[in-house]
CSV table of C-alpha atoms in Angstrom, one decimal:
chain,number,residue,atom,x,y,z
A,1359,MET,CA,3.6,67.5,-16.9
A,1360,LYS,CA,3.2,63.6,-16.2
A,1361,ILE,CA,5.9,61.0,-17.9
A,1362,PRO,CA,4.9,58.3,-18.8
A,1363,LYS,CA,6.5,55.1,-17.8
A,1364,ARG,CA,8.1,52.6,-20.2
A,1365,SER,CA,7.0,49.0,-19.0
A,1366,PHE,CA,9.6,46.9,-19.5
A,1367,GLU,CA,8.2,42.9,-21.2
A,1368,ALA,CA,9.5,40.3,-18.9
A,1369,SER,CA,8.5,37.3,-20.0
A,1370,VAL,CA,10.2,34.0,-19.1
A,1371,PRO,CA,12.1,32.7,-21.9
A,1372,SER,CA,9.8,29.9,-22.7
A,1373,MET,CA,12.4,28.4,-25.7
A,1374,ALA,CA,14.3,27.1,-22.8
A,1375,MET,CA,11.5,24.8,-21.1
A,1376,GLY,CA,12.8,22.3,-24.2
A,1377,ASP,CA,16.1,22.4,-23.0
A,1378,ILE,CA,15.4,22.2,-19.2
A,1379,ALA,CA,12.7,19.3,-19.9
A,1380,PHE,CA,15.1,17.3,-21.9
A,1381,LEU,CA,18.1,17.3,-18.7
A,1382,LEU,CA,15.6,15.9,-16.4
A,1383,LEU,CA,14.5,13.3,-19.1
A,1384,ILE,CA,18.0,11.8,-18.5
A,1385,PHE,CA,18.3,12.8,-15.2
A,1386,PHE,CA,15.4,10.6,-14.5
A,1387,VAL,CA,16.5,7.4,-17.0
A,1388,ILE,CA,19.4,7.4,-15.9
A,1389,LEU,CA,18.3,7.0,-12.2
A,1390,ALA,CA,16.0,4.4,-12.7
A,1391,ARG,CA,18.3,2.8,-14.3
A,1392,ALA,CA,21.2,2.3,-11.7
A,1393,GLN,CA,18.4,0.9,-9.9
A,1394,ASP,CA,17.1,-2.2,-12.4
A,1395,ASP,CA,18.5,-4.9,-13.5
A,1396,SER,CA,16.7,-4.9,-17.2
A,1397,HIS,CA,20.7,-4.9,-18.5
A,1398,LEU,CA,21.3,-8.4,-17.0
A,1399,ARG,CA,20.9,-11.6,-19.1
A,1400,TRP,CA,18.8,-14.5,-17.7
A,1401,GLU,CA,15.8,-16.6,-18.7
A,1402,PRO,CA,12.8,-17.3,-17.0
A,1403,ALA,CA,11.5,-20.9,-16.4
A,1404,ALA,CA,7.7,-22.0,-17.2
A,1405,GLU,CA,4.8,-21.9,-15.1
A,1406,GLU,CA,1.1,-22.7,-16.3
A,1407,GLU,CA,-0.6,-20.2,-13.5
A,1408,LEU,CA,1.1,-16.8,-12.5
A,1409,LYS,CA,0.8,-14.5,-9.8
A,1410,GLN,CA,1.3,-10.6,-10.0
A,1411,ALA,CA,4.1,-9.3,-7.5
A,1412,LYS,CA,3.3,-7.0,-5.1
A,1413,ASN,CA,5.1,-4.5,-3.0
A,1414,TYR,CA,8.6,-5.9,-3.7
A,1415,LYS,CA,11.3,-4.3,-2.0
A,1416,ALA,CA,13.8,-6.1,-3.7
A,1417,SER,CA,15.2,-8.0,-6.5
A,1418,VAL,CA,17.9,-10.9,-6.9
A,1419,VAL,CA,18.7,-12.0,-9.7
A,1420,ILE,CA,21.0,-15.4,-11.4
A,1421,ASP,CA,21.9,-14.8,-14.8
A,1422,VAL,CA,23.1,-17.2,-17.3
A,1423,ASP,CA,26.8,-17.2,-15.9
A,1424,SER,CA,25.1,-18.1,-12.4
A,1425,LYS,CA,26.4,-14.1,-10.9
A,1426,SER,CA,23.7,-13.1,-8.5
A,1427,TYR,CA,22.9,-9.8,-8.3
A,1428,LEU,CA,21.2,-7.5,-5.5
A,1429,ASN,CA,19.0,-4.4,-7.3
A,1430,GLY,CA,21.1,-5.1,-10.4
A,1431,ARG,CA,24.5,-4.9,-8.8
A,1432,PRO,CA,26.8,-7.9,-8.5
A,1433,ILE,CA,27.0,-9.6,-5.0
A,1434,ALA,CA,28.4,-12.5,-3.1
A,1435,GLN,CA,26.0,-15.0,-2.5
A,1436,GLY,CA,27.7,-15.0,1.1
A,1437,GLN,CA,26.8,-10.9,1.9
A,1438,LEU,CA,23.1,-11.9,0.0
A,1439,ALA,CA,21.4,-12.5,3.8
A,1440,GLY,CA,22.5,-9.2,5.5
A,1441,ALA,CA,22.1,-7.0,2.1
A,1442,LEU,CA,18.7,-8.2,2.2
A,1443,THR,CA,18.3,-8.3,6.1
A,1444,ASP,CA,19.5,-4.1,5.8
A,1445,ILE,CA,16.8,-3.7,3.0
A,1446,LEU,CA,13.8,-5.1,4.3
A,1447,GLY,CA,14.3,-3.5,7.7
A,1448,ASN,CA,11.3,-4.2,9.7
A,1449,ALA,CA,8.8,-3.6,7.2
A,1450,GLU,CA,5.5,-5.3,7.7
A,1451,GLN,CA,5.2,-9.4,6.4
A,1452,LYS,CA,3.2,-8.5,3.1
A,1453,LYS,CA,5.5,-5.7,2.3
A,1454,ARG,CA,9.1,-8.1,2.5
A,1455,THR,CA,8.5,-9.4,-0.7
A,1456,VAL,CA,11.9,-10.5,-2.8
A,1457,LEU,CA,11.8,-10.7,-6.2
A,1458,LEU,CA,14.0,-14.1,-8.0
A,1459,LYS,CA,14.9,-14.1,-11.4
A,1460,VAL,CA,17.1,-16.9,-11.9
A,1461,HIS,CA,18.2,-18.5,-15.8
A,1462,LYS,CA,16.1,-21.6,-15.8
A,1463,ASP,CA,19.2,-23.8,-16.6
A,1464,ALA,CA,20.9,-22.3,-13.5
A,1465,THR,CA,22.1,-25.2,-11.0
A,1466,ALA,CA,20.6,-25.8,-7.5
A,1467,ILE,CA,23.9,-25.1,-6.4
A,1468,HIS,CA,23.6,-21.9,-7.5
A,1469,PHE,CA,20.1,-20.7,-6.4
A,1470,GLU,CA,19.4,-22.7,-3.2
A,1471,PRO,CA,22.2,-20.4,-1.3
A,1472,VAL,CA,20.4,-18.0,-3.2
A,1473,ILE,CA,16.7,-19.0,-1.6
A,1474,GLU,CA,18.0,-19.8,1.7
A,1475,ALA,CA,19.4,-16.5,2.3
A,1476,VAL,CA,16.0,-14.8,1.0
A,1477,SER,CA,14.6,-17.3,3.8
A,1478,LYS,CA,17.2,-16.0,6.2
A,1479,ALA,CA,16.1,-12.7,5.9
A,1480,GLY,CA,12.8,-13.0,6.2
A,1481,GLY,CA,11.8,-12.4,2.8
A,1482,GLU,CA,8.9,-13.6,0.8
A,1483,ILE,CA,10.0,-15.5,-2.1
A,1484,HIS,CA,8.6,-14.6,-5.2
A,1485,HIS,CA,10.3,-16.7,-8.3
A,1486,VAL,CA,9.6,-14.1,-11.4
A,1487,LEU,CA,8.3,-17.2,-14.5
A,1488,GLU,CA,6.8,-17.0,-17.7
A,1489,LYS,CA,3.6,-18.0,-18.9
A,1490,GLN,CA,4.2,-21.8,-20.1
A,1491,ARG,CA,2.9,-22.3,-24.1
A,1492,LYS,CA,0.8,-25.0,-24.5
B,1419,MET,CA,1.8,47.7,-60.5
B,1420,LYS,CA,3.5,45.0,-58.3
B,1421,LEU,CA,1.6,43.2,-55.3
B,1422,ARG,CA,3.3,43.0,-52.0
B,1423,ARG,CA,4.1,39.8,-50.8
B,1424,ASN,CA,2.4,39.6,-46.9
B,1425,LYS,CA,5.3,37.6,-44.9
B,1426,LEU,CA,3.6,35.5,-42.6
B,1427,LEU,CA,5.4,34.4,-39.3
B,1428,VAL,CA,6.3,30.8,-39.8
B,1429,GLU,CA,7.8,30.5,-36.7
B,1430,PRO,CA,6.7,27.1,-34.2
B,1431,PRO,CA,5.0,27.9,-31.2
B,1432,ALA,CA,7.8,27.7,-28.9
B,1433,GLY,CA,5.5,27.3,-25.7
B,1434,ALA,CA,4.4,24.0,-26.4
B,1435,SER,CA,7.9,22.5,-26.3
B,1436,SER,CA,7.7,22.0,-22.2
B,1437,ASP,CA,5.0,19.8,-22.5
B,1438,ILE,CA,6.2,17.9,-25.5
B,1439,ALA,CA,9.4,17.1,-23.6
B,1440,PHE,CA,7.3,16.5,-20.3
B,1441,ILE,CA,5.1,13.4,-22.3
B,1442,LEU,CA,8.5,12.3,-23.6
B,1443,ILE,CA,9.9,12.2,-20.2
B,1444,VAL,CA,6.2,10.5,-18.6
B,1445,PHE,CA,6.8,8.0,-22.1
B,1446,PHE,CA,10.5,6.8,-22.1
B,1447,LEU,CA,9.8,6.6,-17.8
B,1448,VAL,CA,6.9,3.8,-18.1
B,1449,CYS,CA,8.6,2.2,-20.4
B,1450,ALA,CA,11.4,2.1,-18.8
B,1451,SER,CA,9.6,0.1,-15.8
B,1452,VAL,CA,7.9,-2.3,-18.0
B,1453,GLN,CA,9.9,-5.4,-16.6
B,1454,PRO,CA,8.7,-9.0,-16.0
B,1455,GLU,CA,7.0,-9.2,-12.0
B,1456,GLN,CA,4.9,-11.8,-13.1
B,1457,GLY,CA,5.8,-15.8,-11.3
B,1458,ARG,CA,4.9,-17.6,-8.2
B,1459,PRO,CA,5.1,-16.8,-4.9
B,1460,GLN,CA,6.4,-19.7,-2.4
B,1461,GLU,CA,6.6,-19.8,1.5
B,1462,ILE,CA,9.6,-21.3,2.6
B,1463,PRO,CA,10.2,-22.1,6.6
B,1464,LYS,CA,12.3,-19.7,7.7
B,1465,SER,CA,15.4,-21.7,8.3
B,1466,GLU,CA,16.9,-22.7,11.9
B,1467,GLU,CA,20.7,-22.7,13.4
B,1468,GLU,CA,19.1,-26.0,14.9
B,1469,PRO,CA,16.8,-28.0,12.7
B,1470,ASP,CA,14.3,-30.4,14.4
B,1471,LYS,CA,15.9,-34.1,13.2
B,1472,LYS,CA,12.8,-35.5,15.3
B,1473,ASN,CA,10.2,-33.0,13.3
B,1474,GLN,CA,12.2,-33.9,10.6
B,1475,SER,CA,12.5,-37.7,10.1
B,1476,GLN,CA,8.7,-38.2,9.6
B,1477,ASN,CA,8.0,-35.4,7.1
B,1478,PRO,CA,8.0,-36.9,4.2
B,1479,GLU,CA,10.8,-36.4,1.8
B,1480,VAL,CA,11.7,-35.9,-1.2
B,1481,GLU,CA,14.9,-36.5,-3.5
B,1482,LEU,CA,15.2,-34.5,-6.9
B,1483,THR,CA,18.0,-35.2,-9.9
B,1484,ARG,CA,18.1,-34.1,-13.1
B,1485,THR,CA,16.4,-37.0,-14.5
B,1486,ALA,CA,14.3,-38.8,-11.1
B,1487,VAL,CA,11.8,-38.2,-7.8
B,1488,ILE,CA,12.6,-39.8,-5.2
B,1489,LEU,CA,10.2,-39.6,-2.8
B,1490,ASN,CA,11.2,-41.4,0.4
B,1491,GLY,CA,13.8,-44.0,-0.7
B,1492,ASP,CA,11.3,-44.9,-4.2
B,1493,PRO,CA,11.8,-43.6,-7.6
B,1494,VAL,CA,8.3,-41.8,-8.5
B,1495,PRO,CA,7.7,-41.5,-11.9
B,1496,ASN,CA,6.8,-37.6,-13.1
B,1497,LYS,CA,3.0,-38.2,-13.3
B,1498,THR,CA,2.3,-40.3,-10.4
B,1499,PHE,CA,4.5,-38.1,-8.0
B,1500,ALA,CA,1.8,-35.6,-7.4
B,1501,PRO,CA,-1.2,-37.9,-6.7
B,1502,ARG,CA,1.0,-39.8,-4.5
B,1503,LEU,CA,2.6,-37.0,-2.5
B,1504,ALA,CA,-1.4,-36.1,-2.1
B,1505,SER,CA,-2.4,-38.7,-1.0
B,1506,LEU,CA,0.4,-39.4,1.9
B,1507,LEU,CA,0.0,-35.1,3.1
B,1508,ALA,CA,-3.8,-36.1,3.2
B,1509,ARG,CA,-3.2,-38.5,6.3
B,1510,LYS,CA,-1.6,-35.3,8.1
B,1511,GLU,CA,-3.6,-33.4,10.2
B,1512,ARG,CA,-1.2,-30.8,12.2
B,1513,GLN,CA,0.4,-27.9,9.3
B,1514,GLU,CA,4.1,-28.9,10.0
B,1515,ASP,CA,3.5,-32.7,9.7
B,1516,LYS,CA,2.6,-31.0,6.0
B,1517,VAL,CA,6.2,-30.0,5.7
B,1518,VAL,CA,8.1,-31.5,2.5
B,1519,VAL,CA,11.8,-32.2,2.8
B,1520,LEU,CA,13.4,-31.8,-0.6
B,1521,LYS,CA,16.8,-32.1,-0.8
B,1522,SER,CA,18.2,-31.3,-4.6
B,1523,ARG,CA,21.6,-32.4,-6.4
B,1524,LYS,CA,23.6,-30.1,-7.4
B,1525,ASP,CA,23.5,-30.3,-10.8
B,1526,VAL,CA,19.6,-30.0,-11.1
B,1527,PRO,CA,18.1,-27.2,-13.1
B,1528,TYR,CA,15.9,-24.6,-12.0
B,1529,GLU,CA,13.3,-24.6,-13.8
B,1530,ARG,CA,12.8,-28.8,-13.1
B,1531,TRP,CA,13.5,-27.3,-9.5
B,1532,ILE,CA,10.4,-24.8,-10.1
B,1533,ASN,CA,7.5,-27.9,-11.5
B,1534,VAL,CA,8.2,-30.3,-9.0
B,1535,THR,CA,7.7,-27.9,-6.3
B,1536,GLY,CA,4.8,-26.5,-7.6
B,1537,LEU,CA,3.7,-30.6,-7.5
B,1538,ILE,CA,4.9,-30.6,-3.9
B,1539,GLU,CA,2.8,-27.2,-3.5
B,1540,GLN,CA,-0.1,-28.4,-5.4
B,1541,ALA,CA,0.1,-31.5,-3.3
B,1542,GLY,CA,-0.5,-29.2,-0.4
B,1543,GLY,CA,3.3,-29.5,1.0
B,1544,VAL,CA,5.0,-26.6,2.2
B,1545,VAL,CA,8.7,-26.8,0.4
B,1546,THR,CA,11.6,-26.9,3.3
B,1547,LEU,CA,15.0,-27.2,2.0
B,1548,GLN,CA,18.0,-29.6,2.7
B,1549,LEU,CA,21.2,-27.9,1.1
B,1550,GLU,CA,24.5,-30.4,0.3
B,1551,GLU,CA,26.4,-29.0,3.8
B,1552,GLU,CA,23.4,-30.1,5.8
B,1553,GLN,CA,22.7,-33.2,4.1
B,1554,ALA,CA,26.9,-34.3,4.8
B,1555,HIS,CA,26.4,-33.2,8.3
B,1556,ILE,CA,23.2,-35.6,8.8
B,1557,VAL,CA,25.4,-38.3,7.0
B,1558,ASN,CA,28.5,-37.8,9.4
């Protein structure tokens, strides 16, 4: 006499997939925010002709309060050159671009030392600006 | 006689929820990464410990204040600054002679600085900065 084998259904519970994906979403969004500087307040200066930045390695912001930030984190101007040198490392010349986002009303005493620091670190400066309205 | 109603299964298809969530991930990530990146590249010569003062004295000097642009000691109206500098640089053949030394006052706003450095680059010059402490060092 043959005893029929009992077959068990072993499907993956697909209802949980939505929850897993949602947690992944939160994880990636938090990770993205930790590195960006979209939370900082600054207004770009205007320029007629603009170019798209390519292969940038870091971004430096001077906000409305004239405070300096490197990749979204506050940094003293004296430490900027060293920190940028570490980030840029031995990257080739075309891949040493540093985005410079300076509030339009920031004064030379605040932004010129930052430009000098980028220059000391061997970075290629790319000023982030907005299109001038005619 | 009573008719029996057919009970239909109305449970939403759970298999599609993972696809929906994945598309949401992509959407939010794309939204998060959209930041302004357009602007102007600027080449600034790497600063040296001991600047070559002999060469610097031959290079055009631009002093920038909130209201005026001073080219080699002469105040120049904003409109005529670019053509005057261009004619000055046209006489110079070597690339290192086209370096323009920019001295900005402490209170010059970034927007004005960007406009003037843009004019210098349009005129064929390469901007190099002389910071406040270096200026004081030269005076002494």
